[in-house]
GROMACS .gro file of N, CA and C in nm:
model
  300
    1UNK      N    1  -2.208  -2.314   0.212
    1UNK     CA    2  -2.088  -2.344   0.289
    1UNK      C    3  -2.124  -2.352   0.436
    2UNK      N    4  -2.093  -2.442   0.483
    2UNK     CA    5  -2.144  -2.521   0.632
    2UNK      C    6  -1.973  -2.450   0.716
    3UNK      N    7  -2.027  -2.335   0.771
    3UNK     CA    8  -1.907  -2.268   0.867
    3UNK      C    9  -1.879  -2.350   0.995
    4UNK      N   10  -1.763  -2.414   1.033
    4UNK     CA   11  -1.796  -2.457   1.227
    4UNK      C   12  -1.776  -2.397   1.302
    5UNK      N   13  -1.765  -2.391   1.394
    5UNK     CA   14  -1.772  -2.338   1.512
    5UNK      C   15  -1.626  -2.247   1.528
    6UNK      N   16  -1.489  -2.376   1.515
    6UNK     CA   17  -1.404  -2.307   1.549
    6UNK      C   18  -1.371  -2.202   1.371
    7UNK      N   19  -1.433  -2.207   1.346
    7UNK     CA   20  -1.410  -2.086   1.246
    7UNK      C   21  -1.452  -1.964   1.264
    8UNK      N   22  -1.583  -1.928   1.347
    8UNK     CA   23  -1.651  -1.832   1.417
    8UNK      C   24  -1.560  -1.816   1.514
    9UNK      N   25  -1.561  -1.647   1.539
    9UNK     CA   26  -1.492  -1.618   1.698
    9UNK      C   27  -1.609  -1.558   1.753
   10UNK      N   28  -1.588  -1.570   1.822
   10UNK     CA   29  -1.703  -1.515   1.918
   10UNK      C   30  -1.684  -1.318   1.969
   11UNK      N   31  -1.798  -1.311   1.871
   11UNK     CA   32  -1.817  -1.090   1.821
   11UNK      C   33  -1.834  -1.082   1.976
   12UNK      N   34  -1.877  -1.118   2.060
   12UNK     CA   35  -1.942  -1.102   2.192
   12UNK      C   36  -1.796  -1.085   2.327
   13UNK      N   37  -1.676  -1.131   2.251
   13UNK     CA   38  -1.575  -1.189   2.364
   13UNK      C   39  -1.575  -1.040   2.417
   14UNK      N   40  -1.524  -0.918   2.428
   14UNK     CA   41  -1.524  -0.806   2.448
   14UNK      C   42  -1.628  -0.674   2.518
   15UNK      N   43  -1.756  -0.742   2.541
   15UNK     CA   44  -1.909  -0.720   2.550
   15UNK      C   45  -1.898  -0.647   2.658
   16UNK      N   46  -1.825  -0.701   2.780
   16UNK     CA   47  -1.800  -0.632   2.888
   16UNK      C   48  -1.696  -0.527   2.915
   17UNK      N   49  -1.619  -0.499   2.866
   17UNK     CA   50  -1.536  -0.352   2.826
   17UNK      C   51  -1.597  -0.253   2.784
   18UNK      N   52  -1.577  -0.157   2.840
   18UNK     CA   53  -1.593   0.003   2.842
   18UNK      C   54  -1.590   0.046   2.678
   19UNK      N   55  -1.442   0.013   2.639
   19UNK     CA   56  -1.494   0.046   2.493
   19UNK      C   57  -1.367  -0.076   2.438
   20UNK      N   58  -1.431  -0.131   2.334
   20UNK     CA   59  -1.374  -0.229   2.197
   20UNK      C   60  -1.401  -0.200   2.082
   21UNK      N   61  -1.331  -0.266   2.018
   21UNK     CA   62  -1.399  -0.277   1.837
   21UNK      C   63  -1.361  -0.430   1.762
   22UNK      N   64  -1.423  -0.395   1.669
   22UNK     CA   65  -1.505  -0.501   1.607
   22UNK      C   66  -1.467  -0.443   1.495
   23UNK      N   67  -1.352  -0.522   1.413
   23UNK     CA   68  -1.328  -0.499   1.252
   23UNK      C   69  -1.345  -0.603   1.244
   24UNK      N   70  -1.458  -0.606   1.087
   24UNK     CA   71  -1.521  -0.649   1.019
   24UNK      C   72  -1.474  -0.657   0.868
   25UNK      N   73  -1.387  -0.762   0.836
   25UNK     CA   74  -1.335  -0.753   0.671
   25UNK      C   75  -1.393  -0.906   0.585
   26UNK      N   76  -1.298  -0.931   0.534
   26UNK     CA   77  -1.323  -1.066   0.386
   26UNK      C   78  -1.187  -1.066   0.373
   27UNK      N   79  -1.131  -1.161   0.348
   27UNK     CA   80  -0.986  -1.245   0.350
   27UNK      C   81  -0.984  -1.165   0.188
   28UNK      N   82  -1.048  -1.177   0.057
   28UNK     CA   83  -1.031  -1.112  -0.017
   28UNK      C   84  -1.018  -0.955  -0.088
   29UNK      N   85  -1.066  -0.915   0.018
   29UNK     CA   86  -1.042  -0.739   0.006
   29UNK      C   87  -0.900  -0.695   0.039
   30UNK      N   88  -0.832  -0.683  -0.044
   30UNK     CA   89  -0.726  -0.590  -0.048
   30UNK      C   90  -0.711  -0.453   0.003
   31UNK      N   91  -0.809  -0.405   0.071
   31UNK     CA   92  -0.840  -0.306   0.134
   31UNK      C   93  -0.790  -0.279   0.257
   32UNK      N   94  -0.893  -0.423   0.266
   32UNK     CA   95  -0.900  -0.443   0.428
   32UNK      C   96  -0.791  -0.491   0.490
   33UNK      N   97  -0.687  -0.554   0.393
   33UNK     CA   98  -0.524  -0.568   0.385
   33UNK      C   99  -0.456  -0.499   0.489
   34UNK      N  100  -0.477  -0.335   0.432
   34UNK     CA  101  -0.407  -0.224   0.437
   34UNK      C  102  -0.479  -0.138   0.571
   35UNK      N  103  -0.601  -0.132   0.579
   35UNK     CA  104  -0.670  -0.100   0.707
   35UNK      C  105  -0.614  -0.177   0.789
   36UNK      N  106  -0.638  -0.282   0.779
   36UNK     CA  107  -0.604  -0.418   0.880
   36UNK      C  108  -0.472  -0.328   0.936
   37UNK      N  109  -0.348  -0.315   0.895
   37UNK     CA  110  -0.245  -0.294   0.926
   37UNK      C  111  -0.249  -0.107   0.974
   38UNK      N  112  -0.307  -0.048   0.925
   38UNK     CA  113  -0.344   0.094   0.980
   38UNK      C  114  -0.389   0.069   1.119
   39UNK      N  115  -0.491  -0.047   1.114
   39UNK     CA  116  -0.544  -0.045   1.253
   39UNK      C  117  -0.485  -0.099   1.349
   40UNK      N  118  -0.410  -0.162   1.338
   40UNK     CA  119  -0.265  -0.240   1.391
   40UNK      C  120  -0.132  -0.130   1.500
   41UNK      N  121  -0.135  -0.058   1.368
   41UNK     CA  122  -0.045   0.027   1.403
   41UNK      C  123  -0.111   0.119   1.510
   42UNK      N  124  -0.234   0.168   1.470
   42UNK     CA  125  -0.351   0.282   1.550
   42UNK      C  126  -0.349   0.216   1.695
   43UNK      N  127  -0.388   0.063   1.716
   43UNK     CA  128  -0.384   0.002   1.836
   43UNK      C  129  -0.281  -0.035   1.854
   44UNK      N  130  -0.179  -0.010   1.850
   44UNK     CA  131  -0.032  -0.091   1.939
   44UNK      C  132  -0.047   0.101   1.992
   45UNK      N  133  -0.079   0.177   2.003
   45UNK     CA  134  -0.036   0.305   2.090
   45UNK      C  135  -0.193   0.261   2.174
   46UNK      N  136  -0.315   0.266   2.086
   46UNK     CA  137  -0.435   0.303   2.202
   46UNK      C  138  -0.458   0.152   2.294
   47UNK      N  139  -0.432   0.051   2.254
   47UNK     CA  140  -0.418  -0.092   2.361
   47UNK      C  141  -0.611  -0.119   2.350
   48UNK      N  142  -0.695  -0.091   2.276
   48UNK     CA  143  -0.810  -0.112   2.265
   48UNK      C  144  -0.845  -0.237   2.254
   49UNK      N  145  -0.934  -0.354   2.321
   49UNK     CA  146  -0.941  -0.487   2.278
   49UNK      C  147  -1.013  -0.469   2.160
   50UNK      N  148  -1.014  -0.576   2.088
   50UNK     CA  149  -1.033  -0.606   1.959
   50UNK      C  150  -1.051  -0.746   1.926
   51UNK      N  151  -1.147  -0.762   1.829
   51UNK     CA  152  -1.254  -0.830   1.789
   51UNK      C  153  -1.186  -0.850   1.657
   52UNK      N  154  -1.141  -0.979   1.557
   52UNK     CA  155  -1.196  -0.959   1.411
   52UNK      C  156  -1.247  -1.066   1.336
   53UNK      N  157  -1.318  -0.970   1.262
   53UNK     CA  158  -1.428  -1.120   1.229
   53UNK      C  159  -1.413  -1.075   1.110
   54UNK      N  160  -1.433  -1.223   1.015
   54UNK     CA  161  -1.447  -1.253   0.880
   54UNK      C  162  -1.585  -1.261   0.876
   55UNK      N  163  -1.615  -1.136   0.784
   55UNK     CA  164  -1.764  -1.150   0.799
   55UNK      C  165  -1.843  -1.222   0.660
   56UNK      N  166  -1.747  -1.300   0.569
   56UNK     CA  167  -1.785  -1.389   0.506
   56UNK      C  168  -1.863  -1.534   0.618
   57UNK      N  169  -1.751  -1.514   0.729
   57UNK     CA  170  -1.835  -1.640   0.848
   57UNK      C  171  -1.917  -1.599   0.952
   58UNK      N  172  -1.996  -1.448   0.899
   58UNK     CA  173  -2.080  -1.455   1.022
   58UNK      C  174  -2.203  -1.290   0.944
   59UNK      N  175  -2.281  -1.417   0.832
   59UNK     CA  176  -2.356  -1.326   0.784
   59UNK      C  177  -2.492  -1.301   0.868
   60UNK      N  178  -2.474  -1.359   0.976
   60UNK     CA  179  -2.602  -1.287   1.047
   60UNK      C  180  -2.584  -1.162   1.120
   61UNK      N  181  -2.418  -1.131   1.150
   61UNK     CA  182  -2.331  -1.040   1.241
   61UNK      C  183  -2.364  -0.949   1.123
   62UNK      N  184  -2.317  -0.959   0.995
   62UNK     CA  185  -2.327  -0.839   0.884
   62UNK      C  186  -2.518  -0.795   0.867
   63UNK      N  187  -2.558  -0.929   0.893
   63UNK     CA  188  -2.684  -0.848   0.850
   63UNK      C  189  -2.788  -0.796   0.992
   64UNK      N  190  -2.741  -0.819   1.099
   64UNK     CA  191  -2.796  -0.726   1.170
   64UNK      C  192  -2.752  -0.623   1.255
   65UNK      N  193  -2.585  -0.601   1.167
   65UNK     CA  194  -2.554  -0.463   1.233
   65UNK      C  195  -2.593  -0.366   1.116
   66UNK      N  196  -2.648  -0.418   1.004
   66UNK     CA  197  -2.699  -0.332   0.856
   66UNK      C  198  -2.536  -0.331   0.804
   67UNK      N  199  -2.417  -0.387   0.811
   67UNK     CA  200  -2.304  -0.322   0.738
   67UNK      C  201  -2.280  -0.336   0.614
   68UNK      N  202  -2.250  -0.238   0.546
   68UNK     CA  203  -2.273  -0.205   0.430
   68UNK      C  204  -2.176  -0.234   0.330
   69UNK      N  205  -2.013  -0.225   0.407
   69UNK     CA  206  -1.902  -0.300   0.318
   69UNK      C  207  -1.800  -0.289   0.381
   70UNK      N  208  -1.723  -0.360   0.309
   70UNK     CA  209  -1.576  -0.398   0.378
   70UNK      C  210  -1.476  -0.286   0.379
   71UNK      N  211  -1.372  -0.297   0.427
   71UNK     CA  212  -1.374  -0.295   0.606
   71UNK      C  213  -1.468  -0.197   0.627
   72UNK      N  214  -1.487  -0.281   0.778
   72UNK     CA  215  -1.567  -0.166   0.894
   72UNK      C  216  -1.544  -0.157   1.040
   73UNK      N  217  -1.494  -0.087   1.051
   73UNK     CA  218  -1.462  -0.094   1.208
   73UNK      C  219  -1.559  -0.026   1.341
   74UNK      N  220  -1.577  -0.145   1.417
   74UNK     CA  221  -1.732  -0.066   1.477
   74UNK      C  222  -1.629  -0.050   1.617
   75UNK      N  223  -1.656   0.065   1.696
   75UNK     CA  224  -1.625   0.166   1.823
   75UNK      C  225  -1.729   0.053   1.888
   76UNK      N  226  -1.678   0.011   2.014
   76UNK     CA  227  -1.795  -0.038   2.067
   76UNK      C  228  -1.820  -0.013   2.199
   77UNK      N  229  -1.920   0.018   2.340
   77UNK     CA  230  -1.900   0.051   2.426
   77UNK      C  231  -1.978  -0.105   2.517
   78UNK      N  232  -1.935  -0.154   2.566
   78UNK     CA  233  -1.999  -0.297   2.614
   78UNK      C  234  -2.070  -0.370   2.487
   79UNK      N  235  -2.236  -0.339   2.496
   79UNK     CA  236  -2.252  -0.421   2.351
   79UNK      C  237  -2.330  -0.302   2.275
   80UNK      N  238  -2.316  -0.181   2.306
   80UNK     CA  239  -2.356  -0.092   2.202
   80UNK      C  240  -2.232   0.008   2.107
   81UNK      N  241  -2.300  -0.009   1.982
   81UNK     CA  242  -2.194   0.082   1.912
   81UNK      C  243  -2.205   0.227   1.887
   82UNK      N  244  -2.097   0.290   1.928
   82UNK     CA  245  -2.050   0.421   1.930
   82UNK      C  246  -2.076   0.515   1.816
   83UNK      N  247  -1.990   0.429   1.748
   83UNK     CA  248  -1.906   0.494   1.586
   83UNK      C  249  -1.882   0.346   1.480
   84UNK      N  250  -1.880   0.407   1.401
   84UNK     CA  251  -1.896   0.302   1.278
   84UNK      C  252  -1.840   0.357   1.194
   85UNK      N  253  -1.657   0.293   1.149
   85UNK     CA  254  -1.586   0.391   1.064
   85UNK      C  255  -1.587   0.323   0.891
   86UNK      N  256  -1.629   0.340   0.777
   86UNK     CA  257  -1.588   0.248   0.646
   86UNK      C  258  -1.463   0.304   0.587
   87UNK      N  259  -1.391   0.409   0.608
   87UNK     CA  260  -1.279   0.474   0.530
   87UNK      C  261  -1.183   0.459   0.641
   88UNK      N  262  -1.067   0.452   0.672
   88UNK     CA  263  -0.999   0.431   0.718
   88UNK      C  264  -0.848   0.563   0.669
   89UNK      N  265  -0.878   0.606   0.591
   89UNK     CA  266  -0.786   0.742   0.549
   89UNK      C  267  -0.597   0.740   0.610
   90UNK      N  268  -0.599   0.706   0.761
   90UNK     CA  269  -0.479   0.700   0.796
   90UNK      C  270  -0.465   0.660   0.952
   91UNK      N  271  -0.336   0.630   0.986
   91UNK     CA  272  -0.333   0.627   1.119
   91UNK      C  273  -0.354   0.719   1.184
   92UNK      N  274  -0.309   0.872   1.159
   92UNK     CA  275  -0.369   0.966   1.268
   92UNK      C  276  -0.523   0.967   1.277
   93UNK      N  277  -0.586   0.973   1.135
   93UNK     CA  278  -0.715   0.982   1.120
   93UNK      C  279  -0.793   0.875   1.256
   94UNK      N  280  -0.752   0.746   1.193
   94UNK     CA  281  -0.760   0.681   1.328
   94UNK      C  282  -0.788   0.701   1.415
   95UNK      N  283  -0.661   0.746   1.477
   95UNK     CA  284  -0.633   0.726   1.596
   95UNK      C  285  -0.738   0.883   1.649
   96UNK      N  286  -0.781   0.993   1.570
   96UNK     CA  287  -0.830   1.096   1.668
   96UNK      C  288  -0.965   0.995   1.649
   97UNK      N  289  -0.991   0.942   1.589
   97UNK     CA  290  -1.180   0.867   1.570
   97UNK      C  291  -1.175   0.790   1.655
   98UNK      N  292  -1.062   0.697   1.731
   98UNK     CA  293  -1.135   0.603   1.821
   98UNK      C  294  -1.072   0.672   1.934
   99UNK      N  295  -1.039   0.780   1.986
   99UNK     CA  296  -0.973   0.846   2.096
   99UNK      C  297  -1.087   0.908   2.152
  100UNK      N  298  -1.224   0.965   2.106
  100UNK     CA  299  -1.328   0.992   2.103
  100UNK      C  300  -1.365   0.950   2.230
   0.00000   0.00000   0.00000
């Protein structure tokens, strides 16, 4: 599958902020559904920029941050990462992990 351009967002837009994240799902995970919307809710209080990438369109992004599965939400501080969450448990949970 030949991805273009405007299908890629650009993981990098955020690079220069103090701290971002970078969730990382698949249009087919039902999971990542429900995170998706945990994390939604988690950021309409913390105002964190945010990144999300379909990482079905950006298997070089999956394979050289090593990520291991869907969802993943990476803490990011300019272009290094913090924290690297795969469970997502709840909004408070959340919200004390990226308050960090």
């Amino acid at each position: 599958m030949n991805v273009t351009k405007e299908q890629r967002v650009n993981v990098e837009e955020h690079f220069n902020e103090e701290k971002h994240l970078i969730f990382g799902y698949t249009p087919t995970c039902g999971t990542c559904k429900v995170s998706e919307r945990m994390l939604d809710i988690a950021n309409d209080i913390l105002k964190l920029p945010i990144t999300k990438i379909d990482l079905n369109l950006h298997p070089d992004f999956s394979q050289q941050h090593e990520i291991q599965s869907v969802p993943v939400l990476m803490v990011m501080s300019k272009g290094s990462e913090l924290k690297r969450l795969y469970a997502f448990q709840s909004v408070p949970y959340l919200l004390e992990n990226l308050k960090k």
